mmCIF file of C-alpha atoms in Angstrom:
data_model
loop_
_atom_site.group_PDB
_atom_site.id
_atom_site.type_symbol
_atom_site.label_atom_id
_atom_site.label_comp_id
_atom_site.label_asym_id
_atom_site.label_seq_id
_atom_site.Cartn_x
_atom_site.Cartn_y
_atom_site.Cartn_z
ATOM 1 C CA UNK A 22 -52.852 -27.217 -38.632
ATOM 2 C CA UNK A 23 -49.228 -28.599 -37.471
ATOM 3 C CA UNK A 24 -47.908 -26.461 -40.478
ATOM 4 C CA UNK A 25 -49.104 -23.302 -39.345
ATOM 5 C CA UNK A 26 -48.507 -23.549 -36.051
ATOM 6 C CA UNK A 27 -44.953 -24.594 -36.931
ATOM 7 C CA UNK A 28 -45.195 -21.355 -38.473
ATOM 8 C CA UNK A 29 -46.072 -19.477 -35.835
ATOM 9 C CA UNK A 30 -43.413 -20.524 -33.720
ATOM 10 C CA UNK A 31 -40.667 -20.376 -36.197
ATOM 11 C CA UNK A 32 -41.821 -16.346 -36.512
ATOM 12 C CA UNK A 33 -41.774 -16.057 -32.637
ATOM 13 C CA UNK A 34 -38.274 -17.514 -32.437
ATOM 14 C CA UNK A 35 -37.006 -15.442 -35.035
ATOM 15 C CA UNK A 36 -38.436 -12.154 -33.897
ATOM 16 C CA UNK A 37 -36.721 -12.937 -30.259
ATOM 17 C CA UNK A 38 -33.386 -14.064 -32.145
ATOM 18 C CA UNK A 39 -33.706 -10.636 -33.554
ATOM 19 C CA UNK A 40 -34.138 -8.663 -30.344
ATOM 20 C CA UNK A 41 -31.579 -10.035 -28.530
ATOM 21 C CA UNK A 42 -29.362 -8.949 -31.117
ATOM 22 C CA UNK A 43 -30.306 -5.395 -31.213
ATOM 23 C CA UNK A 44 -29.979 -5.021 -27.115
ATOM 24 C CA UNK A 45 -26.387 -6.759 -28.072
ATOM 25 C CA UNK A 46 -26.076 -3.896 -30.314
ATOM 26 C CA UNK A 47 -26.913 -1.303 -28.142
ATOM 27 C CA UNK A 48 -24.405 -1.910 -25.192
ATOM 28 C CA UNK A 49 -21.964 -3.198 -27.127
ATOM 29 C CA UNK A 50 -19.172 -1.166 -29.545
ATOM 30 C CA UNK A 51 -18.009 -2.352 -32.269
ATOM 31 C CA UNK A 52 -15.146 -3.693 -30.911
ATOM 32 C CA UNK A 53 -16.725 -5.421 -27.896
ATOM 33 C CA UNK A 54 -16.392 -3.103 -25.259
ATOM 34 C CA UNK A 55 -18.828 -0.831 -23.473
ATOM 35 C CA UNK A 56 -20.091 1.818 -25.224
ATOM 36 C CA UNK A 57 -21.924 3.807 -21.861
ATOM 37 C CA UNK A 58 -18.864 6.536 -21.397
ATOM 38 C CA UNK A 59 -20.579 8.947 -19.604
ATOM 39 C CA UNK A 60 -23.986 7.073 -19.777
ATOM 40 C CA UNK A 61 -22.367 4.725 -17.437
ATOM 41 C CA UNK A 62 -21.449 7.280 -14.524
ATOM 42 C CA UNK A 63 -24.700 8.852 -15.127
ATOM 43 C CA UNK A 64 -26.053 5.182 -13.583
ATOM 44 C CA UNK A 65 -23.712 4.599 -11.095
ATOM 45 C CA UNK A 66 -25.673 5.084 -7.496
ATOM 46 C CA UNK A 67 -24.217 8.732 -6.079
ATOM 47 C CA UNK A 68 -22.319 8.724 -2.528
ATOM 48 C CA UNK A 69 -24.671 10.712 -0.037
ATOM 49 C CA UNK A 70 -23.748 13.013 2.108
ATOM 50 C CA UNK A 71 -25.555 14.170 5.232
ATOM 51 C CA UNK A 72 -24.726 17.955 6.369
ATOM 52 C CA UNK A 73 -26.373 18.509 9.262
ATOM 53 C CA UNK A 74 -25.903 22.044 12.249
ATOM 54 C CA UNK A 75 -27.388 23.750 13.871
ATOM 55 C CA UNK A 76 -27.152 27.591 12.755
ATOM 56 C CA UNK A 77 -29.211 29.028 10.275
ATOM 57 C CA UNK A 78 -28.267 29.681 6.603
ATOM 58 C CA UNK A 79 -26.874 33.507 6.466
ATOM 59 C CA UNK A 80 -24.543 32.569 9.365
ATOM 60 C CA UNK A 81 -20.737 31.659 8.828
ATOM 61 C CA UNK A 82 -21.411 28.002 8.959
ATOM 62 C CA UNK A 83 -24.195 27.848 7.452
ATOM 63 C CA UNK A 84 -22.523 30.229 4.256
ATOM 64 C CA UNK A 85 -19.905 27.294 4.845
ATOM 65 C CA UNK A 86 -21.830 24.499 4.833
ATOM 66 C CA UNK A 87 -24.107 25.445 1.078
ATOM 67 C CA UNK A 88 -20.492 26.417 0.145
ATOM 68 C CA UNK A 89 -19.337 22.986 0.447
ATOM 69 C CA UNK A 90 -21.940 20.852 -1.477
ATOM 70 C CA UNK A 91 -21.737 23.065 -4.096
ATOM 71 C CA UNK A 92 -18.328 22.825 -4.532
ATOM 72 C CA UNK A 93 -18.285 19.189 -3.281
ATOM 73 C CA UNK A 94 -20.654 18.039 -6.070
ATOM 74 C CA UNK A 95 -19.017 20.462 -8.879
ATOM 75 C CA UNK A 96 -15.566 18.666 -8.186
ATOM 76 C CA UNK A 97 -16.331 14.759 -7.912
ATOM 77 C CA UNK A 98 -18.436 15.738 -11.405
ATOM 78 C CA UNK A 99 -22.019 14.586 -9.759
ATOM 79 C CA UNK A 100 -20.828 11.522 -7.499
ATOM 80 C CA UNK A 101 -21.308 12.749 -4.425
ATOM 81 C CA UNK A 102 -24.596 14.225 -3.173
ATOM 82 C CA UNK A 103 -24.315 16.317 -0.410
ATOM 83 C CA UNK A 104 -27.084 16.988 1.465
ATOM 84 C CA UNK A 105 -27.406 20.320 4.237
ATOM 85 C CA UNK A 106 -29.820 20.318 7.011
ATOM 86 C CA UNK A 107 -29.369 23.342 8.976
ATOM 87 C CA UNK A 108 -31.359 24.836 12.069
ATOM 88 C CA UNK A 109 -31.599 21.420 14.062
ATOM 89 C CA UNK A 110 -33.617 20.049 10.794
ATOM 90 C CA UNK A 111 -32.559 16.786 11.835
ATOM 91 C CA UNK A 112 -30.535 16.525 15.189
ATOM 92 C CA UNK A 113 -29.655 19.062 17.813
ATOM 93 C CA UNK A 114 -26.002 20.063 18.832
ATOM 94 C CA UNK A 115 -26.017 17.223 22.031
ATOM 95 C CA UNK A 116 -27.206 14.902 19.402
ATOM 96 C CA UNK A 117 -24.975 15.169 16.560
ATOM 97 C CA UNK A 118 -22.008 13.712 17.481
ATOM 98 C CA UNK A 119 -23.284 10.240 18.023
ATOM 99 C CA UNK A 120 -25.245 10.533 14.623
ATOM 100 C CA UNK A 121 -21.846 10.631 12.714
ATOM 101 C CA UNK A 122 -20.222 7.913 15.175
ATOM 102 C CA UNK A 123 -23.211 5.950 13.838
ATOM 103 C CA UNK A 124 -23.040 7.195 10.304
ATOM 104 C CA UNK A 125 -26.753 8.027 10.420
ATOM 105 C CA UNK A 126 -25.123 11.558 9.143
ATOM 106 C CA UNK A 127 -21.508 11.612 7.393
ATOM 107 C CA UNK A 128 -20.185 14.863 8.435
ATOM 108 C CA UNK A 129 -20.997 17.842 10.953
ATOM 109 C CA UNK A 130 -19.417 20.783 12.457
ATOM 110 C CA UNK A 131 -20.599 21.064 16.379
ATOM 111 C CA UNK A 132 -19.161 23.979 18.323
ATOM 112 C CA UNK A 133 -15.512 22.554 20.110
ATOM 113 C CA UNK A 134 -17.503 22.811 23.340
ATOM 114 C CA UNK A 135 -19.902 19.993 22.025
ATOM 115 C CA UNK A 136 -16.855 17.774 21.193
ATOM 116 C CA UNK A 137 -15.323 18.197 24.979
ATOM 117 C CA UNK A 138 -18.657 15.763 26.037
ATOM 118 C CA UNK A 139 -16.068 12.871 24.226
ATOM 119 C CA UNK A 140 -12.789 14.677 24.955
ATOM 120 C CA UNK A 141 -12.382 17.186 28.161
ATOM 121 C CA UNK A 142 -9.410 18.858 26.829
ATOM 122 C CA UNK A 143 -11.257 20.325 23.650
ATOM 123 C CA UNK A 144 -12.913 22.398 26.463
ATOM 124 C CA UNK A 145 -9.236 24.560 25.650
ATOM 125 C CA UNK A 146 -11.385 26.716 23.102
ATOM 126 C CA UNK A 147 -13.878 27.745 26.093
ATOM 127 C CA UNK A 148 -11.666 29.254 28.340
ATOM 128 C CA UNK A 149 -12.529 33.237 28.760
ATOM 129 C CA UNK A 150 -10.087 35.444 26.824
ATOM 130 C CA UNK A 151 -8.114 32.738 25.330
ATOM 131 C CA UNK A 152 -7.186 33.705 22.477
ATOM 132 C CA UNK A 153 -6.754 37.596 21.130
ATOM 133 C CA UNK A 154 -7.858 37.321 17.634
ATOM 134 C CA UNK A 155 -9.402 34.638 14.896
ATOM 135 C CA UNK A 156 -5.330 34.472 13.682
ATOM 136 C CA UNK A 157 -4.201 33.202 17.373
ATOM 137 C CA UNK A 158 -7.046 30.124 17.400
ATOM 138 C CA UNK A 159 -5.536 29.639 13.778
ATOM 139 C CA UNK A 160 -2.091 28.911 14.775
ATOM 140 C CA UNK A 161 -3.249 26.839 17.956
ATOM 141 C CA UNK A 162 -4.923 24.650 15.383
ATOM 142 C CA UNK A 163 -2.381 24.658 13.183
ATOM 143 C CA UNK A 164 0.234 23.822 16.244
ATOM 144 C CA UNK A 165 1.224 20.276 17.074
ATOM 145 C CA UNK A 166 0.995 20.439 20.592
ATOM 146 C CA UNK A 167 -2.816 22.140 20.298
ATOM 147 C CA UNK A 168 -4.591 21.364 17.299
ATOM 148 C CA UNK A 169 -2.468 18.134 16.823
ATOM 149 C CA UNK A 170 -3.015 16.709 20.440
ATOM 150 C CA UNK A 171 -6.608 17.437 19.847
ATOM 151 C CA UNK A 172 -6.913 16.137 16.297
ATOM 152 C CA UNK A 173 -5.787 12.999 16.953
ATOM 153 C CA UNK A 174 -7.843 11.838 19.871
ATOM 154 C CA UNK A 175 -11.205 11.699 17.785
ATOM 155 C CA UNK A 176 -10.688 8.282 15.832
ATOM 156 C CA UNK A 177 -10.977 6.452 19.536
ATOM 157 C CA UNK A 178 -14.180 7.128 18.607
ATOM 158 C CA UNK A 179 -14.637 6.628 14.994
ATOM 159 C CA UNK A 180 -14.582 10.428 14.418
ATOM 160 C CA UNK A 181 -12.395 12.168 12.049
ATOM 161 C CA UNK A 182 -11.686 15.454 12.149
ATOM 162 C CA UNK A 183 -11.465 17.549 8.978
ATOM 163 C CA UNK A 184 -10.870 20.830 9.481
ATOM 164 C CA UNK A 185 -11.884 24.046 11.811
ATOM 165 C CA UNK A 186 -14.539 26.558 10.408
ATOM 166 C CA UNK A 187 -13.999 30.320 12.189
ATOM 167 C CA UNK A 188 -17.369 31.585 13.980
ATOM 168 C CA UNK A 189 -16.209 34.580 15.841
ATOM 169 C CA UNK A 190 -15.755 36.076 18.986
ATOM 170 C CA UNK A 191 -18.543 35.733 21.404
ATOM 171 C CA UNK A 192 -20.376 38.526 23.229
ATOM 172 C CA UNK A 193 -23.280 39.083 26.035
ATOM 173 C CA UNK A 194 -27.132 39.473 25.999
ATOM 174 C CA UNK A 195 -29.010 40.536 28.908
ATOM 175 C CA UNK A 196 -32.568 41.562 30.134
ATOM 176 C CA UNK A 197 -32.473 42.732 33.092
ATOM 177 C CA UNK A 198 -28.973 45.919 32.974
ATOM 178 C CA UNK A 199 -25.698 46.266 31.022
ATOM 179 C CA UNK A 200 -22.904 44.192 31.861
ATOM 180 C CA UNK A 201 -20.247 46.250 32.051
ATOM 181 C CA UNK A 202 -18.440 45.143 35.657
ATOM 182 C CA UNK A 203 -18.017 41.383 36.636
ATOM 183 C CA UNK A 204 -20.514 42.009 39.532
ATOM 184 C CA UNK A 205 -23.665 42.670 37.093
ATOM 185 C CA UNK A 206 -23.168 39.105 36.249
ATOM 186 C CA UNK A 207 -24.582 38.042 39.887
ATOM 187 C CA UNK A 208 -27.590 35.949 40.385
ATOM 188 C CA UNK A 209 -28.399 36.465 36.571
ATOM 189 C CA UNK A 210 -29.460 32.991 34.302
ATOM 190 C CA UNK A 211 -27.374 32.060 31.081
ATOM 191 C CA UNK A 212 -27.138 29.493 28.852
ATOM 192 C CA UNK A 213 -24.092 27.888 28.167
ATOM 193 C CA UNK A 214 -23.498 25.186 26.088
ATOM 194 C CA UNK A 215 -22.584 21.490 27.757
ATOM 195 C CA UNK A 216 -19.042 22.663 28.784
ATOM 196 C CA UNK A 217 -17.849 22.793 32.121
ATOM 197 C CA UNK A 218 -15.436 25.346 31.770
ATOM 198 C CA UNK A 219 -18.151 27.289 30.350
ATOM 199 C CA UNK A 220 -19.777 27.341 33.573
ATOM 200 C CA UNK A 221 -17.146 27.473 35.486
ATOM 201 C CA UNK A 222 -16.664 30.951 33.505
ATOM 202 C CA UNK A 223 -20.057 32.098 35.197
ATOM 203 C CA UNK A 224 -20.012 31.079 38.409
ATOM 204 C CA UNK A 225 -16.545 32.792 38.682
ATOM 205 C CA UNK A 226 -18.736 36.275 38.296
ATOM 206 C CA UNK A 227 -21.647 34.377 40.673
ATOM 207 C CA UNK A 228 -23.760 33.918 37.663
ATOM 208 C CA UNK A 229 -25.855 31.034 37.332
ATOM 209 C CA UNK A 230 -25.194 28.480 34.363
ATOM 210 C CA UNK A 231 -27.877 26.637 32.581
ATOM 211 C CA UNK A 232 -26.636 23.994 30.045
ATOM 212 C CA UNK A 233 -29.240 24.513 27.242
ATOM 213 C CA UNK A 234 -29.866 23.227 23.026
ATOM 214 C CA UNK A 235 -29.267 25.857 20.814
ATOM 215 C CA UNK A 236 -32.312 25.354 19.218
ATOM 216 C CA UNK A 237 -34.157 25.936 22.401
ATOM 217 C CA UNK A 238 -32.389 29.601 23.409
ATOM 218 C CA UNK A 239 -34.970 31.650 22.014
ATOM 219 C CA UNK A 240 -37.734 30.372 23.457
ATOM 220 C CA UNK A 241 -35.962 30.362 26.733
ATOM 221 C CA UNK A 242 -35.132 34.372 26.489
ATOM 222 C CA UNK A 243 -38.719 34.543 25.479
ATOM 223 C CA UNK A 244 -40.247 32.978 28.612
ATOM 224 C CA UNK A 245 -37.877 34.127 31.050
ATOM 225 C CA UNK A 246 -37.115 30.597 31.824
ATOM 226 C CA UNK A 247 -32.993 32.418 31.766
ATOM 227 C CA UNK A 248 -31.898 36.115 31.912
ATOM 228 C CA UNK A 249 -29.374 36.066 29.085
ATOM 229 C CA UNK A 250 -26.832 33.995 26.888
ATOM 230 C CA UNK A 251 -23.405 34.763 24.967
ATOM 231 C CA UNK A 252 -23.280 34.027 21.461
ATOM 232 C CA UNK A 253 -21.277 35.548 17.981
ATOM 233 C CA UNK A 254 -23.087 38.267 16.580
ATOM 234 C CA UNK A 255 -23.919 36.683 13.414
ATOM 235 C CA UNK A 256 -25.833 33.701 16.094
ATOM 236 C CA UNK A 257 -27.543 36.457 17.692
ATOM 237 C CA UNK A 258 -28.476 38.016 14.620
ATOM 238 C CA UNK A 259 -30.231 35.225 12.511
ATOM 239 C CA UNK A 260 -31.820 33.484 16.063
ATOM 240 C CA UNK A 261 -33.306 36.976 16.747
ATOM 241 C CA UNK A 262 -32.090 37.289 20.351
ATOM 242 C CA UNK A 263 -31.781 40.494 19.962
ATOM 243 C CA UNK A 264 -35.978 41.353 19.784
ATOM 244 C CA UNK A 265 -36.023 39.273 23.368
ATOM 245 C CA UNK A 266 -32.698 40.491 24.984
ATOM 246 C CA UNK A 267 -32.393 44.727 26.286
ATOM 247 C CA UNK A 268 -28.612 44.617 26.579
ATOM 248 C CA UNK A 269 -25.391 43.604 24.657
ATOM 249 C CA UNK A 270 -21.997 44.063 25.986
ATOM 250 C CA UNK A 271 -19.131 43.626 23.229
ATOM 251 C CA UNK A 272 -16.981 41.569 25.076
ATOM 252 C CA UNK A 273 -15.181 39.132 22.938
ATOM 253 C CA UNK A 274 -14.346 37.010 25.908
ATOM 254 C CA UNK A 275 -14.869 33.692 24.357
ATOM 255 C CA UNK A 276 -13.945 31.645 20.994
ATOM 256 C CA UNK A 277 -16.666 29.993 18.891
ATOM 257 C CA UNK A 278 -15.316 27.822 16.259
ATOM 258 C CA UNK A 279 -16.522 24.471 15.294
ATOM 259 C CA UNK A 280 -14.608 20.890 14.396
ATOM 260 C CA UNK A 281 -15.834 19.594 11.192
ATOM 261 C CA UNK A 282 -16.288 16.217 11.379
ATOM 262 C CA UNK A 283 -16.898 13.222 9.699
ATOM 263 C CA UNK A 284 -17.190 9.302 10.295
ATOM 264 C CA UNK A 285 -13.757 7.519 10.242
ATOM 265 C CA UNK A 286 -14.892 4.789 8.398
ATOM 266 C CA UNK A 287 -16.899 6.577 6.058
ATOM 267 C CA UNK A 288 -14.022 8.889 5.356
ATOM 268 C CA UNK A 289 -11.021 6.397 4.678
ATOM 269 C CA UNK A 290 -13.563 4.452 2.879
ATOM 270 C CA UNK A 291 -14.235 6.788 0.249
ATOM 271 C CA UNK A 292 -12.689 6.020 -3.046
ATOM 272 C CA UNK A 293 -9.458 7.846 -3.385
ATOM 273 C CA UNK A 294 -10.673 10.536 -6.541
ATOM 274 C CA UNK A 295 -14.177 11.243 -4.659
ATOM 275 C CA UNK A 296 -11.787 12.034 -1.364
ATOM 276 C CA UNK A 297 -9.331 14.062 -2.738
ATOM 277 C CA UNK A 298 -12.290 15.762 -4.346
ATOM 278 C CA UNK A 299 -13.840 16.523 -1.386
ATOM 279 C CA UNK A 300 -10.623 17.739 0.362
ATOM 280 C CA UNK A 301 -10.433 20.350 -1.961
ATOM 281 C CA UNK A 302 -13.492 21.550 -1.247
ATOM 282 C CA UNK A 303 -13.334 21.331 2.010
ATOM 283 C CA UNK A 304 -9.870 23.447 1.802
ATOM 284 C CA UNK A 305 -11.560 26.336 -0.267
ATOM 285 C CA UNK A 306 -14.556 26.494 1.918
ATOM 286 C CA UNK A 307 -11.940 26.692 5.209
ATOM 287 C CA UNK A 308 -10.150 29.761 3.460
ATOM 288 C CA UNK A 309 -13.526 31.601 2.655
ATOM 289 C CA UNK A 310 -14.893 31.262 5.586
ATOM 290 C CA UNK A 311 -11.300 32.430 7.471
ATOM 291 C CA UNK A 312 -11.531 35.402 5.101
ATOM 292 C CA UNK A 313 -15.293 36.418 5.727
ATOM 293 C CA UNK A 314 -16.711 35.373 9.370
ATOM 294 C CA UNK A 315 -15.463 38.426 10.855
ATOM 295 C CA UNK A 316 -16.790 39.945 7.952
ATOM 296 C CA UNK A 317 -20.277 38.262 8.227
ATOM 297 C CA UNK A 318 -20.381 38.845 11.964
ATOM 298 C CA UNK A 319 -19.559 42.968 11.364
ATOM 299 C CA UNK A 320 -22.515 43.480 8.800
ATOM 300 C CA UNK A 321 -24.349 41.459 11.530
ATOM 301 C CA UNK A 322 -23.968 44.137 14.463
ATOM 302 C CA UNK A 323 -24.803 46.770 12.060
ATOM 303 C CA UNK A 324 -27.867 45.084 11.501
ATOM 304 C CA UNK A 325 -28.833 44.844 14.660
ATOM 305 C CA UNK A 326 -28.315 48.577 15.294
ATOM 306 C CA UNK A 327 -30.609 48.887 12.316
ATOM 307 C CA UNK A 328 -33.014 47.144 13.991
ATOM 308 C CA UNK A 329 -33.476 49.261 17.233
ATOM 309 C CA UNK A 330 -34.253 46.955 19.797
ATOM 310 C CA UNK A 331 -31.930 46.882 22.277
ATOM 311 C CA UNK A 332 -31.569 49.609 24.635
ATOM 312 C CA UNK A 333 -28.144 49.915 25.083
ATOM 313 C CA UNK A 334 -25.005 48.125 23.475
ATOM 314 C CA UNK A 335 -22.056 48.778 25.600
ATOM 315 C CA UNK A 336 -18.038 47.504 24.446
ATOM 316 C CA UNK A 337 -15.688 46.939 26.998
ATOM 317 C CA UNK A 338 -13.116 49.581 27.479
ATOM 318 C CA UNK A 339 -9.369 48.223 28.108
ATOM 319 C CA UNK A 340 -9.680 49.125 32.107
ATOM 320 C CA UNK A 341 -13.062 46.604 32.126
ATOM 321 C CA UNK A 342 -11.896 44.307 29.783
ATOM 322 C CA UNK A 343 -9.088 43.615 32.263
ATOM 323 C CA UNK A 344 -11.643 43.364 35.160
ATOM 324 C CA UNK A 345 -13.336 40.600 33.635
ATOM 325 C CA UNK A 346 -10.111 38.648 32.863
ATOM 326 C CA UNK A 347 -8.916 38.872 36.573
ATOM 327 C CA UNK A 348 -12.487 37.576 37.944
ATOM 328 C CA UNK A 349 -12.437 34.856 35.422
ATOM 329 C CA UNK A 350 -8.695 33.800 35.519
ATOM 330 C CA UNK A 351 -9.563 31.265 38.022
ATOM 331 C CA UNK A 352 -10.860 29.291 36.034
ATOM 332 C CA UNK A 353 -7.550 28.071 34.242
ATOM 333 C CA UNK A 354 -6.333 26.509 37.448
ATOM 334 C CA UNK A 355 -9.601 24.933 38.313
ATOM 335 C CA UNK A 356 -9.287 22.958 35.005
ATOM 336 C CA UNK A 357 -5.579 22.201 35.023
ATOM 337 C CA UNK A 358 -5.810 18.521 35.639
ATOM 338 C CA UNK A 359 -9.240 17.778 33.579
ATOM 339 C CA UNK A 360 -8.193 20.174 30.256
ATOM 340 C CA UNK A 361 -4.393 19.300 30.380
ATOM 341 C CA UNK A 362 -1.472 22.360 32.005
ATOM 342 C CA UNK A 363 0.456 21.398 28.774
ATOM 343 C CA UNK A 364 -2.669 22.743 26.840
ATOM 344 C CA UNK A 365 -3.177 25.394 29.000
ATOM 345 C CA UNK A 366 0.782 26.541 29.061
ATOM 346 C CA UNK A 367 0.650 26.195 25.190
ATOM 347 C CA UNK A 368 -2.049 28.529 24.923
ATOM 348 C CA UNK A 369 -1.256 30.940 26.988
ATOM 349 C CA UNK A 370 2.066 31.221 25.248
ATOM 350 C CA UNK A 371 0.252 32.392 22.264
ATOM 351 C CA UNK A 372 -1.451 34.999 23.984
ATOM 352 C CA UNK A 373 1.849 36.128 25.282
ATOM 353 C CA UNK A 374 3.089 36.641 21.286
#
């Protein structure tokens, strides 16, 4: 009896002797060292990134956005995951901001009026008839004294700013008539996004402002709860504001670019092959979407000519264009001391080029 169950146990040593060895086989070369190469990376837990906006896919930022994790994952070879959620999917625009100061998403890119909630003078992009073209907000981002100044103010709040994706030129919806003179404005409801300056820019032509989510606009138009709202025309396009608005007035009164942004700590925190990575990305997306939002937002009217709903869509003529600019100039002096006169003087000396 003692023999054989000395047996047995002498076979059950040996058989585990004999495992071991074979795992020590398998993750170990010949030589000693690990043998995983690629099987290793494979393993290694993937950096997630959270995307999250507000605009729908077949918009410029949205185009942007896909753009960037697939070009974000293709050049850190699989170690980053990057992860879009557009149309509000997970926060709306007055939410956002504090979701990447709390890292609960790594990166966003809120309209510049958004970011003036944290920092008044980025209300500089919401001033009516700023800028002339998509090439004059490039250089004031690009300038020291503009993009710079502005730049730099984010990490007091463990924001990072990345770069500055192009949505267009903004122009007018209404229900009720055209706007074609600044008096058609009176006692008529729009949305604006949370900027002062953006209603500031209303009640200069005795409209009445009505700070709204993007995500809740349509509805609004819908129920009448306000009269109209200014947005690109790709934004008007893919929210459908057209089917709820009668009027559009080309206007191109207003920038709408956003600030993509990311957590500080997240950011510097990356390892530096994944970051540089990701920079490049992040370049190439910048360039394509400086090269095609205008683009995008040009197909977009088209389509909603196609479309047939509006009654009229009216653009400005030079004589009303300058109408609008003298019963909204106002506003620059009203914000001198909150936005900054070195801002203001800066930008209007690109508009003078």
């Amino acid at each position: 009896m003692q023999k054989k169950l000395s047996l047995i146990l002498s076979t059950i040593l040996l058989i585990g002797v004999l495992a071991g060895c074979g795992a020590r086989s398998s993750e170990t070369s010949g030589d000693g060292s690990s043998s995983g190469g690629e099987g290793d990376n494979k393993n290694e837990e993937k950096i997630t990134i959270k995307f999250s906006h507000v605009v729908a896919e077949n918009t410029p930022k949205g185009k942007a956005a896909n753009m960037f994790e697939d070009l974000a994952e293709k050049y850190t070879d699989g170690k980053v995951d990057v992860q879009v959620f557009p149309n509000s999917q997970l926060y709306n625009d007055d939410e956002v901001l504090s979701a990447v100061q709390q890292n609960n998403v790594q990166m966003a890119a809120p309209a510049t009026s958004k970011v003036s909630k944290l920092f008044p003078e980025w209300q500089i992009f919401d001033f009516p008839f700023a800028f002339e073209d998509t090439q004059a907000v490039q250089e004031a981002m690009e300038s020291e004294k503009i993009g710079g100044k502005l730049f730099k103010m984010l990490k007091d709040q463990n924001l990072l700013g990345l770069s500055m994706w192009d949505n267009g030129f903004k122009q007018m919806t209404l229900d009720e008539h055209a706007l074609i003179k600044p008096e058609d404005f009176k006692g008529q409801k729009f949305r604006v996004m949370s900027s002062k300056v953006l209603e500031a820019q209303f009640e200069a032509v005795d409209a009445n402002p009505t700070p709204m989510p993007f995500s809740e606009v349509y509805s609004a138009l819908e129920q009448g709860v306000i009269d109209g709202q200014e947005n690109t025309l790709s934004n008007i396009y893919s929210k459908k504001f057209h089917e709820v608005q009668d009027y559009m007035t080309i206007s191109n009164h207003g920038y709408l670019g956003y600030a993509v942004i990311t957590n500080d700590e997240f950011w510097t925190g990356l390892p530096d092959d994944v970051r540089s990575s990701l920079e490049k990305a992040l370049d190439e997306t910048t360039k394509w979407v400086r090269e095609n939002g205008e683009r995008l937002n040009n197909e977009n009217l088209e389509k909603i000519k196609e479309d047939g709903t509006l009654k009229e869509i009216h653009k400005l003529t030079d004589e009303e264009k300058q109408a609008w600019i003298k019963a909204m100039d106002p506003v620059y002096k009203q914000f001198e001391d909150e936005v900054g006169k070195d801002l203001i003087e800066a930008v209007k000396a690109l508009r003078k080029k």
